[in-house]
Coordinates of C-alpha atoms in Angstrom, one line a residue:
M11 CA 98.6 98.4 148.3
A12 CA 97.0 96.6 145.4
G13 CA 97.5 98.5 142.0
Q14 CA 95.3 97.3 138.6
V15 CA 97.3 95.3 135.2
V16 CA 96.4 96.7 132.0
P17 CA 98.0 95.2 129.3
I18 CA 99.0 96.8 125.8
N19 CA 99.5 93.8 123.7
D20 CA 99.2 93.4 119.8
I21 CA 100.7 96.8 119.2
A22 CA 102.7 95.9 116.0
S23 CA 98.2 95.6 114.0
A24 CA 97.2 98.9 114.3
G25 CA 99.5 101.3 113.6
V26 CA 98.9 105.2 113.7
V27 CA 95.9 107.1 113.6
K28 CA 95.9 110.7 112.8
D29 CA 91.8 111.5 111.7
L30 CA 90.0 109.9 115.2
P31 CA 88.8 111.4 118.8
A32 CA 92.2 109.9 120.5
A33 CA 90.0 109.1 123.3
S34 CA 87.3 106.6 121.3
L35 CA 90.7 104.8 119.7
A36 CA 92.1 100.6 121.6
Q37 CA 95.1 101.0 123.5
N38 CA 97.2 99.5 121.4
I39 CA 96.3 102.5 118.7
F40 CA 98.6 105.5 118.5
T41 CA 97.6 108.9 117.5
D42 CA 101.1 110.3 116.2
C43 CA 105.0 107.9 114.9
L44 CA 107.5 108.9 113.5
N45 CA 110.3 106.7 111.9
V46 CA 108.8 103.1 113.4
R47 CA 107.7 100.2 111.6
F48 CA 104.4 98.5 113.4
R49 CA 105.5 95.0 111.7
D50 CA 106.9 91.6 112.7
G51 CA 104.8 91.3 116.0
A52 CA 106.5 95.2 117.2
V53 CA 106.9 98.5 117.2
R54 CA 110.3 98.7 115.7
K55 CA 112.7 101.3 115.0
M56 CA 112.7 101.5 111.2
E57 CA 116.5 102.0 109.9
G58 CA 117.7 105.8 108.7
E59 CA 119.6 107.0 105.5
E60 CA 122.9 106.1 103.5
A61 CA 124.7 108.5 101.3
I62 CA 126.2 107.3 97.6
T63 CA 129.1 109.3 96.5
T64 CA 128.2 110.7 92.8
P65 CA 129.7 113.1 90.7
F66 CA 127.2 115.8 89.7
S67 CA 128.4 119.5 90.3
D68 CA 124.8 120.5 89.8
P69 CA 120.8 120.0 91.9
I70 CA 119.7 116.8 90.9
I71 CA 116.3 116.8 90.4
Y72 CA 115.1 113.2 89.0
V73 CA 116.1 109.9 89.4
A74 CA 115.3 106.0 88.2
F75 CA 116.5 103.3 88.3
W76 CA 116.9 101.2 84.8
D77 CA 117.4 97.7 85.3
N78 CA 119.0 97.5 81.4
P79 CA 119.0 93.8 80.5
N80 CA 122.9 93.9 79.7
L81 CA 124.4 94.4 82.9
N82 CA 123.8 92.2 85.3
P83 CA 121.7 91.8 88.1
G84 CA 121.5 94.7 90.0
T85 CA 124.2 97.2 88.8
G86 CA 122.3 98.8 86.1
Y87 CA 122.5 102.2 85.5
Y88 CA 121.1 104.9 87.8
I89 CA 119.0 107.4 85.1
V90 CA 120.5 110.8 86.5
V91 CA 118.6 114.8 85.4
T92 CA 120.3 117.2 87.4
N93 CA 119.6 121.7 87.0
N94 CA 121.8 124.0 87.0
G95 CA 119.9 126.7 87.3
S96 CA 119.4 127.6 83.5
T97 CA 118.4 123.9 82.1
D98 CA 118.6 120.2 82.5
T99 CA 120.9 117.6 81.3
I100 CA 119.6 114.6 81.7
H101 CA 122.9 111.6 82.9
A102 CA 123.8 108.1 82.9
L103 CA 125.1 106.1 85.5
K104 CA 126.1 102.5 85.8
N105 CA 126.0 100.9 88.7
D106 CA 128.5 98.8 90.2
G107 CA 130.6 100.2 92.2
V108 CA 132.8 102.8 89.8
Q109 CA 130.3 105.1 89.1
T110 CA 131.0 106.6 85.5
T111 CA 129.1 107.9 84.1
E112 CA 128.1 110.0 80.5
V113 CA 126.1 112.8 79.4
L114 CA 122.7 111.9 77.5
K115 CA 121.4 114.8 76.7
S116 CA 121.7 118.0 77.5
G117 CA 120.3 121.9 76.9
I118 CA 116.5 120.9 77.9
A119 CA 114.5 123.6 78.6
Q120 CA 114.0 123.2 82.6
G121 CA 110.8 123.5 84.9
G122 CA 109.0 120.6 83.4
V123 CA 107.2 117.0 85.6
W124 CA 109.8 114.3 85.1
Q125 CA 108.4 110.5 84.5
H126 CA 109.7 107.6 82.5
T127 CA 108.9 104.1 81.6
L128 CA 110.2 101.1 79.9
F129 CA 109.8 99.2 77.2
N130 CA 110.5 96.7 74.3
G131 CA 111.8 93.8 77.7
G132 CA 113.0 96.8 80.1
F133 CA 116.4 98.1 76.2
T134 CA 114.5 100.5 75.8
F135 CA 114.7 103.1 78.6
I136 CA 111.5 106.3 77.9
I137 CA 111.6 109.9 79.6
N138 CA 109.5 112.6 79.5
N139 CA 109.3 116.1 81.5
G140 CA 105.6 117.7 80.1
I141 CA 107.3 120.7 77.9
E142 CA 109.6 119.0 75.4
R143 CA 109.0 115.3 72.8
P144 CA 109.7 112.3 75.2
L145 CA 112.7 111.1 74.3
Y146 CA 114.5 107.9 74.3
V147 CA 117.9 105.3 75.2
Q148 CA 117.9 102.2 72.8
D149 CA 120.8 100.2 74.2
I150 CA 121.2 96.9 71.9
P151 CA 121.9 93.4 73.4
G152 CA 125.1 92.6 74.9
N153 CA 126.3 96.2 75.3
T154 CA 128.1 96.6 78.9
N155 CA 129.6 100.3 78.0
I156 CA 128.2 103.0 78.8
A157 CA 129.7 105.0 76.0
N158 CA 126.9 103.4 73.5
L159 CA 124.2 104.6 75.0
D160 CA 122.7 107.7 72.9
M161 CA 119.9 109.6 73.5
Y162 CA 118.0 110.4 71.6
E163 CA 114.1 111.6 70.3
L164 CA 110.7 109.4 70.0
P165 CA 110.5 109.2 66.2
G166 CA 107.7 110.1 63.8
W167 CA 106.2 112.3 67.2
D168 CA 104.3 115.6 65.5
S169 CA 101.2 116.2 65.2
Y170 CA 100.2 116.4 61.8
Y171 CA 103.2 115.4 60.5
S172 CA 103.0 114.7 56.5
N173 CA 106.4 112.4 56.5
E174 CA 106.1 110.1 52.7
E175 CA 107.9 107.4 52.6
I176 CA 108.9 107.8 48.8
S177 CA 111.1 104.4 48.0
S178 CA 112.7 101.4 50.3
A179 CA 114.9 99.2 48.4
V180 CA 117.5 96.8 48.8
W181 CA 120.8 98.2 47.2
D182 CA 123.0 96.1 44.6
S183 CA 126.1 97.6 44.2
A184 CA 126.6 95.7 40.7
N185 CA 123.1 96.8 39.2
Q186 CA 122.1 99.9 40.9
T187 CA 123.5 103.9 41.1
L188 CA 123.5 105.8 43.9
D189 CA 121.4 108.1 42.4
F190 CA 118.1 108.2 44.6
N191 CA 115.6 109.5 43.3
L192 CA 112.8 111.3 45.0
G193 CA 110.4 111.3 42.5
Q194 CA 109.4 115.1 43.0
L195 CA 110.8 118.2 43.4
V196 CA 111.1 118.6 47.0
D197 CA 110.0 122.2 47.7
F198 CA 112.2 123.1 50.2
S199 CA 111.1 126.2 52.1
K200 CA 108.7 123.7 52.6
Q201 CA 109.1 120.6 53.2
E202 CA 113.2 118.6 53.9
A203 CA 114.5 115.3 52.8
T204 CA 115.9 112.5 54.5
I205 CA 118.3 109.1 54.0
T206 CA 118.7 105.7 56.4
I207 CA 121.0 103.3 55.4
I208 CA 120.7 100.6 57.0
N209 CA 122.5 97.6 57.8
S210 CA 120.8 94.4 56.6
A211 CA 122.6 92.1 58.7
T212 CA 122.6 93.6 61.8
N213 CA 119.1 96.0 61.6
T214 CA 120.8 98.6 63.0
I215 CA 120.7 102.5 61.2
R216 CA 124.3 102.8 59.4
N217 CA 124.1 106.2 57.7
Y218 CA 121.4 109.6 58.0
A219 CA 120.9 112.1 56.4
K220 CA 118.7 115.2 56.5
F221 CA 118.3 117.9 53.7
S222 CA 116.6 121.2 54.4
S223 CA 118.1 122.9 51.4
L224 CA 119.8 121.2 47.4
G225 CA 123.4 121.2 48.0
S226 CA 126.2 118.5 50.1
N227 CA 125.4 120.4 53.7
S228 CA 123.2 117.3 55.9
D229 CA 122.8 116.8 59.3
D230 CA 123.6 113.4 60.1
K231 CA 121.4 111.6 63.3
D232 CA 122.7 114.0 66.0
G233 CA 122.2 116.5 64.2
N234 CA 126.1 117.9 63.0
N235 CA 126.5 118.7 59.7
Q236 CA 127.7 116.2 57.7
T237 CA 128.8 117.0 53.6
T238 CA 128.9 112.8 52.7
F239 CA 125.7 113.1 50.6
T240 CA 124.6 115.4 47.9
C241 CA 121.1 116.9 47.2
S242 CA 120.6 118.1 42.8
N243 CA 118.1 118.3 41.5
Q244 CA 118.3 116.2 37.7
A245 CA 116.9 118.7 34.8
S246 CA 115.8 115.7 33.0
T247 CA 113.3 113.9 35.4
N248 CA 112.6 117.5 37.3
T249 CA 113.5 115.5 40.6
T250 CA 115.2 115.1 43.3
I251 CA 117.4 113.7 43.7
I252 CA 119.9 112.4 46.5
T253 CA 123.9 110.7 46.5
P254 CA 125.9 109.2 49.2
S255 CA 128.6 108.9 49.5
V256 CA 130.8 105.2 48.3
A257 CA 131.6 105.2 52.0
M258 CA 128.3 106.1 53.1
I259 CA 126.4 102.6 51.8
Q260 CA 127.4 98.7 51.5
S261 CA 125.6 96.6 49.3
G262 CA 122.5 94.8 50.7
D263 CA 121.9 98.2 52.6
T264 CA 118.3 98.9 52.9
V265 CA 117.7 102.2 51.4
V266 CA 114.6 104.0 52.9
C267 CA 114.0 107.5 51.4
K268 CA 111.2 110.2 53.3
V269 CA 109.8 113.7 53.0
R270 CA 108.6 115.3 54.8
S271 CA 106.6 118.3 55.9
T272 CA 108.0 120.9 57.6
N273 CA 104.6 122.8 59.1
V274 CA 104.8 120.4 62.0
V275 CA 102.1 121.4 64.5
R276 CA 104.6 119.6 67.9
V277 CA 103.1 117.8 71.2
R278 CA 104.3 118.0 73.8
C279 CA 102.7 115.6 76.0
G280 CA 101.9 115.0 80.8
V281 CA 102.5 111.4 80.9
I282 CA 103.3 108.3 78.7
R283 CA 103.6 105.1 79.8
A284 CA 104.9 102.0 78.0
Y285 CA 101.6 99.6 76.6
K286 CA 103.0 95.9 75.6
N287 CA 104.6 96.4 72.3
L288 CA 103.4 100.3 72.1
L289 CA 103.3 103.4 73.7
V290 CA 100.5 105.6 74.8
A291 CA 100.9 108.9 75.9
G292 CA 97.8 111.6 77.7
N293 CA 97.9 115.3 78.9
L294 CA 98.6 116.8 75.1
T295 CA 99.3 120.3 74.2
E296 CA 100.3 121.1 70.5
Y297 CA 101.9 124.7 69.6
D298 CA 103.4 125.8 67.0
N299 CA 107.1 125.5 65.4
T300 CA 107.8 128.1 67.7
N301 CA 107.2 126.7 70.6
T302 CA 104.9 129.4 72.1
V303 CA 101.4 129.8 70.6
I304 CA 99.4 127.0 71.2
V305 CA 97.4 125.1 69.1
R306 CA 95.0 123.1 71.4
R307 CA 95.5 122.2 74.5
L308 CA 94.0 118.8 75.6
A309 CA 94.1 117.7 78.7
G310 CA 91.6 115.0 77.7
V311 CA 93.0 113.1 74.4
V312 CA 95.7 110.7 74.8
R313 CA 97.2 109.3 71.9
T314 CA 98.6 105.7 71.1
S315 CA 101.6 104.4 68.8
D316 CA 101.1 101.5 66.0
V317 CA 103.3 98.3 67.3
A318 CA 106.7 98.9 67.5
A319 CA 109.7 96.6 64.9
P320 CA 110.8 93.7 67.8
G321 CA 113.4 95.4 69.2
A322 CA 112.4 98.8 68.0
V323 CA 110.3 102.6 69.2
P324 CA 107.4 102.9 67.7
A325 CA 107.9 104.6 64.4
N326 CA 103.7 106.4 64.0
W327 CA 102.2 108.3 65.8
N328 CA 99.9 108.9 63.0
P329 CA 96.5 107.5 62.9
F330 CA 95.7 108.3 58.6
A331 CA 99.6 107.1 58.0
A332 CA 99.6 103.6 55.1
G333 CA 99.5 99.7 56.0
T334 CA 98.2 98.1 59.0
N335 CA 98.5 101.0 62.1
T336 CA 97.4 101.3 65.7
A337 CA 97.8 104.6 66.3
D338 CA 95.1 106.8 67.6
E339 CA 93.2 109.5 69.3
F340 CA 90.8 108.8 72.0
T341 CA 88.6 112.1 73.7
L342 CA 87.9 110.3 77.3
S343 CA 84.2 111.3 78.0
S344 CA 84.6 113.8 81.4
T345 CA 86.7 116.8 80.7
G346 CA 89.1 116.6 83.6
T347 CA 93.0 116.3 82.9
V348 CA 94.6 113.2 82.1
Q349 CA 96.8 113.3 85.7
D350 CA 98.7 109.1 84.7
M351 CA 98.3 105.8 83.1
A352 CA 99.6 102.4 84.3
E353 CA 98.0 98.7 83.7
L354 CA 97.0 96.1 85.1
Q355 CA 95.6 93.1 84.3
G356 CA 96.4 93.3 80.7
R357 CA 94.6 96.5 81.2
M358 CA 96.1 99.9 80.1
Y359 CA 93.5 102.3 83.1
I360 CA 93.7 105.6 82.7
Y361 CA 93.3 107.9 85.9
T362 CA 92.2 111.9 85.3
N363 CA 92.3 113.5 88.1
S364 CA 88.2 112.9 88.3
S365 CA 88.0 109.3 86.3
I366 CA 89.1 105.5 85.3
H367 CA 89.8 104.6 82.3
S368 CA 89.9 101.6 80.3
L369 CA 92.0 100.6 77.3
E370 CA 92.3 97.6 75.7
Q371 CA 93.4 95.9 72.5
T372 CA 91.0 93.5 70.8
G373 CA 92.9 92.1 68.7
S374 CA 91.3 93.7 65.4
S375 CA 92.8 95.5 62.8
T376 CA 89.8 97.1 61.5
I377 CA 89.2 98.6 65.6
P378 CA 92.1 97.8 67.3
F379 CA 91.3 99.0 70.3
S380 CA 88.0 99.2 73.1
F381 CA 88.2 102.2 74.7
S382 CA 85.6 103.0 78.3
T383 CA 84.8 105.3 81.6
V384 CA 85.0 102.3 84.6
T385 CA 84.1 105.7 86.8
D386 CA 83.3 108.9 87.1
S387 CA 84.2 109.1 91.1
Y388 CA 87.1 108.4 91.6
G389 CA 90.8 109.1 89.8
A390 CA 95.0 110.1 91.0
Q391 CA 95.8 113.7 92.4
T392 CA 98.9 113.9 90.0
I393 CA 101.4 112.0 87.6
E394 CA 103.1 109.1 90.4
A395 CA 100.5 108.9 91.9
V396 CA 98.9 105.3 91.0
Q397 CA 101.9 102.1 92.2
E398 CA 100.6 98.2 91.3
Y399 CA 100.7 95.7 93.8
D400 CA 99.3 91.9 94.1
G401 CA 97.5 92.4 91.0
Q402 CA 95.3 95.5 92.3
H403 CA 96.5 99.6 92.2
F404 CA 97.5 101.8 95.0
V405 CA 96.3 105.6 94.4
V406 CA 96.4 108.3 95.8
G407 CA 93.4 110.2 94.8
S408 CA 92.4 113.7 94.9
N409 CA 89.7 112.7 98.1
D410 CA 91.8 109.8 99.7
V411 CA 93.8 107.4 99.0
Y412 CA 92.2 103.6 98.0
I413 CA 92.8 101.1 96.2
F414 CA 91.7 99.6 92.6
G415 CA 90.8 96.0 91.1
G416 CA 89.5 96.8 87.9
H417 CA 86.4 97.3 88.5
P418 CA 84.4 100.4 90.1
G419 CA 83.3 97.9 92.4
S420 CA 86.2 97.2 93.5
I421 CA 87.9 100.5 94.5
K422 CA 88.4 100.3 99.0
S423 CA 89.8 103.3 100.1
V424 CA 92.2 102.1 102.7
A425 CA 92.9 105.4 104.7
D426 CA 89.2 106.5 105.8
G427 CA 89.4 106.9 109.5
K428 CA 92.6 106.6 109.3
V429 CA 95.2 109.2 107.8
R430 CA 93.2 110.4 105.8
R431 CA 92.4 113.7 105.8
Y432 CA 95.8 113.6 107.4
L433 CA 97.2 113.4 104.0
I434 CA 94.5 116.1 102.9
D435 CA 95.2 118.1 104.8
N436 CA 98.9 118.9 105.5
L437 CA 100.1 117.5 100.8
N438 CA 101.5 121.7 99.5
K439 CA 99.0 121.8 96.6
A440 CA 101.1 124.5 95.3
Q441 CA 103.1 121.9 94.8
E442 CA 101.7 118.5 95.0
Q443 CA 103.2 117.5 91.6
K444 CA 106.1 116.0 93.2
L445 CA 103.7 113.4 94.9
F446 CA 105.7 109.8 93.7
I447 CA 104.8 106.6 95.2
L448 CA 107.3 104.2 95.8
R449 CA 106.2 100.4 96.7
Y450 CA 108.9 98.6 98.9
Q451 CA 108.4 94.9 98.5
S452 CA 110.8 93.6 100.5
K453 CA 109.0 94.8 103.4
D454 CA 105.0 94.0 102.1
E455 CA 104.8 98.7 102.0
L456 CA 103.8 101.2 99.9
W457 CA 105.6 105.1 100.1
I458 CA 103.3 108.5 99.9
C459 CA 105.9 110.8 99.3
Y460 CA 105.2 114.5 99.3
P461 CA 105.3 118.1 100.6
K462 CA 104.2 118.5 103.9
G463 CA 102.9 122.2 104.6
S464 CA 104.3 125.0 102.5
S465 CA 107.9 123.1 102.0
T466 CA 108.3 122.9 98.2
T467 CA 110.4 119.4 98.2
I468 CA 109.1 115.9 99.7
N469 CA 110.1 115.7 103.1
E470 CA 107.8 113.3 104.3
C471 CA 106.1 109.9 103.8
L472 CA 103.2 108.5 104.5
I473 CA 103.2 104.9 104.5
W474 CA 100.9 101.4 104.3
N475 CA 102.2 97.9 105.1
Y476 CA 99.2 96.6 102.7
R477 CA 99.3 92.9 104.8
L478 CA 98.8 94.6 107.7
N479 CA 96.9 97.1 107.2
N480 CA 98.0 99.7 108.8
W481 CA 100.1 102.9 108.4
T482 CA 103.1 104.6 109.7
I483 CA 105.1 108.0 109.3
R484 CA 108.8 108.4 107.9
R485 CA 110.1 112.3 108.0
M486 CA 113.3 113.6 105.7
N487 CA 116.0 115.6 106.8
S488 CA 117.3 115.9 103.6
T489 CA 115.5 117.9 101.0
I490 CA 114.5 115.2 98.4
T491 CA 113.5 115.6 94.9
S492 CA 113.0 112.8 93.7
G493 CA 112.7 108.6 94.5
D494 CA 112.4 104.9 93.0
I495 CA 113.0 101.6 94.3
A496 CA 117.5 100.5 93.3
P497 CA 118.7 97.3 94.5
Y498 CA 121.9 98.1 97.1
D499 CA 125.1 97.5 96.5
N500 CA 125.3 95.9 93.5
N501 CA 122.7 92.8 95.0
P502 CA 119.8 92.5 92.8
N503 CA 118.1 90.6 96.3
E504 CA 117.6 93.5 97.6
R505 CA 116.4 96.8 96.8
V506 CA 116.0 100.0 98.8
P507 CA 114.4 102.9 98.5
L508 CA 116.8 105.5 96.8
F509 CA 116.9 109.3 97.0
A510 CA 117.3 112.3 95.3
Y511 CA 119.2 115.2 97.8
G512 CA 121.1 118.6 97.1
T513 CA 123.6 116.5 94.5
E514 CA 123.5 113.4 96.1
L515 CA 122.0 110.0 95.5
M516 CA 121.2 108.3 98.9
Y517 CA 119.3 104.7 100.0
G518 CA 116.1 105.4 102.0
D519 CA 116.0 102.9 104.8
K520 CA 118.8 101.0 104.4
T521 CA 121.4 101.6 107.9
Y522 CA 120.3 104.0 112.1
S523 CA 121.6 106.7 111.2
L524 CA 121.2 109.8 109.0
V525 CA 122.4 110.3 105.9
N526 CA 125.3 113.0 107.2
S527 CA 126.2 109.7 109.8
T528 CA 124.1 111.4 112.9
A529 CA 121.5 110.3 115.0
Y530 CA 117.8 110.8 114.4
E531 CA 114.6 110.5 115.9
S532 CA 112.0 107.3 116.3
F533 CA 109.1 107.3 118.8
V534 CA 105.2 107.0 119.3
E535 CA 102.8 108.3 120.7
R536 CA 99.7 108.2 122.6
R537 CA 97.6 111.2 123.6
R538 CA 93.8 110.0 126.4
L539 CA 94.1 106.9 126.7
A540 CA 91.5 105.9 128.8
M541 CA 93.7 104.7 132.8
S542 CA 90.4 102.7 133.5
P543 CA 87.2 102.0 132.2
E544 CA 85.0 103.9 134.3
F545 CA 87.5 107.1 133.6
D546 CA 88.2 108.4 137.1
T547 CA 91.2 110.0 138.2
E548 CA 93.7 107.2 138.8
T549 CA 97.8 107.5 139.5
L550 CA 99.5 105.2 137.3
S551 CA 102.3 104.2 139.8
T552 CA 104.5 102.1 136.9
I553 CA 105.1 101.1 132.9
A554 CA 106.6 98.2 132.0
M555 CA 107.9 97.7 128.9
K556 CA 108.6 94.6 126.4
V557 CA 111.6 95.8 124.6
E558 CA 114.3 94.1 123.0
G559 CA 118.0 96.6 122.3
A560 CA 121.3 95.8 123.9
N561 CA 122.1 99.3 123.3
A562 CA 118.9 100.9 123.6
T563 CA 118.2 103.8 125.8
L564 CA 115.0 105.4 125.2
T565 CA 113.6 108.2 127.3
M566 CA 109.1 107.6 127.8
Y567 CA 106.9 111.4 128.3
V568 CA 104.1 110.5 130.6
K569 CA 101.7 113.2 131.5
G570 CA 98.4 113.0 133.0
S571 CA 95.0 114.4 132.2
N572 CA 91.5 114.8 133.1
Y573 CA 89.1 115.8 130.2
P574 CA 89.1 113.6 126.9
G575 CA 89.4 117.6 125.0
D576 CA 92.4 118.6 126.9
N577 CA 95.0 117.8 123.8
V578 CA 98.4 117.6 127.0
N579 CA 101.7 117.1 125.1
P580 CA 103.4 113.8 127.0
T581 CA 106.6 116.2 127.0
T582 CA 105.5 117.9 129.9
G583 CA 104.8 115.1 132.4
V584 CA 107.9 113.2 133.7
T585 CA 110.4 112.3 132.3
N586 CA 112.1 108.8 132.9
S587 CA 114.8 106.6 131.2
F588 CA 114.7 103.2 130.5
I589 CA 118.2 101.3 129.6
V590 CA 117.3 98.2 127.6
A591 CA 120.0 96.1 129.3
S592 CA 119.0 96.5 132.6
D593 CA 115.4 98.0 133.0
Y594 CA 112.4 95.9 132.4
K595 CA 109.7 99.2 133.8
I596 CA 109.5 102.3 135.0
D597 CA 108.5 104.2 138.3
I598 CA 105.4 106.9 137.5
K599 CA 104.0 109.4 139.8
E600 CA 101.0 110.5 137.8
S601 CA 97.3 110.8 138.0
G602 CA 94.1 111.8 135.7
R603 CA 91.6 109.9 134.0
F604 CA 93.8 109.8 130.9
L605 CA 97.2 108.6 129.9
N606 CA 98.8 111.0 127.7
Y607 CA 102.0 109.0 126.7
K608 CA 105.6 109.4 124.9
L609 CA 108.3 107.0 124.0
T610 CA 110.7 108.3 122.4
E611 CA 114.6 107.6 121.1
T612 CA 117.3 109.2 119.2
A613 CA 120.8 107.6 118.7
T614 CA 122.3 104.9 115.7
N615 CA 120.7 101.6 118.0
E616 CA 118.1 98.9 116.6
W617 CA 115.2 98.6 119.1
N618 CA 111.9 97.4 119.3
V619 CA 108.7 96.9 121.8
S620 CA 106.1 93.8 121.3
G621 CA 104.5 94.9 124.5
L622 CA 102.8 97.5 127.7
Q623 CA 101.5 97.0 130.4
Y624 CA 100.2 99.0 132.8
E625 CA 99.4 99.8 136.6
I626 CA 97.3 102.4 138.2
L627 CA 96.4 103.4 142.1
K628 CA 92.8 102.5 141.9
G629 CA 91.9 106.3 142.8
G630 CA 88.1 106.7 142.7
T631 CA 87.7 109.8 142.2
R632 CA 85.1 110.7 138.7

């Protein structure tokens, strides 16, 4: 008896839809999938994982790739944060095949949410955990030695920081003595004095001393004790002087002396981002110098730094400091918490959990910034929930996933009617700060990496192809804690997702196996696909497939159902193997009004499916 052939074409365009009733979907839309891509005219098995041997013994909680301009393209540094159970440690790992490592900072308070930003043309890497001062590594031009990398706290960071510059002059050994007068009697119960000796030829710090009392004991730039400077009171002038040893200074050096208050109100920020030649910090908390008592909680406040000198980091965050100054504080009109900030088309956009604001430099010395509210209806779910692509922002908000082009009229949901409800329902709200987005440019994809269900680590990625406007799902088999985009095998032209798991790093989209070289499952599934427009009870006779992948063997599960409300699992029906090298169709005898099928494979082979067609034998029972 002749059957009716029903082709399913264009199966790569629509992707997966999780939110709409399955019976209402077009034939080329899938109701579930895993580890596949819908692109280039076919459903394709997604590449898996590849381990990177790393020298860490403690679990990795954060990783970022620093594409340092001093190094050859693709051979930058991995900045890795590990945790030993009580404190965090920041390492630099050189991506040169040798994997030389350097500890940049240890003994950091644990429990923060790490994020980073690049500054100064990529020569400066700034990292922040939200509970301590932001830290930075500034490389000097031409340096390729990882041992020369040093990490410091951002200067001038703390709030209400009285930092009075007493003098700044070029020292002439022929006409000046080594006694540098501070012009006042320093009260070391409330103040401290510093002297910075700068090599004028290289504009780098030659030597530094900080005194908290009179005598010859001072701290160097790393906080270590030194006795090469002396601080004393001069009786004839009733002032305090600092005297470096002859070895500490050379003729022509610039000498800067300062006195500053030690009664400091400290600051921490939830997020800090680079914006042109300055920095912007948001979600602030001021606390006392015991690090325990909160002075002010400024969740909706952002601070801007003063502009940085070329090749330097901003040295001032005080709006009242003398001279031309872009440092300022802004209170948002909303009551939300600043979640993230990202630059777009020359403006800095500030996302709270319920609003978007814009910050723009004006070029005016009296009013350096223009600040305005864009919308009070959209925001960002967490830090790292905003990613720029093609002149737009891709944002995971508290109630939607949307794109934003700089104007409220440009806001458009890309998840509504597809995976919006699925993400909201499955995101572990208690662990939402671990969500992050990766832009995988070579595949035209944006990966939302998030903890699903009760997981406390990243275990699933919702992936949006921004060229084809379709979604797919990638599920992790390791306990992912962080990720970035990094070059693969020192190849600057091939950048792939990089993930941290356990004590290791891995490339997240490279081979057709898991990180331990075992196989993983890839599948597409469709439930409640009407066998015919009349909703008659039919018999499915055969399924033919256009499949490529010489070594692959796929499994097709099929189960018929009679009612659109039946959520039937295809794996409870008939099972058939499809050997790609020798088969073109599968013979099936399964009856029902609706077709439920799952096409799956668990091996280490590449394959793709560009079309399906099924033959039904008319039954006519309604």
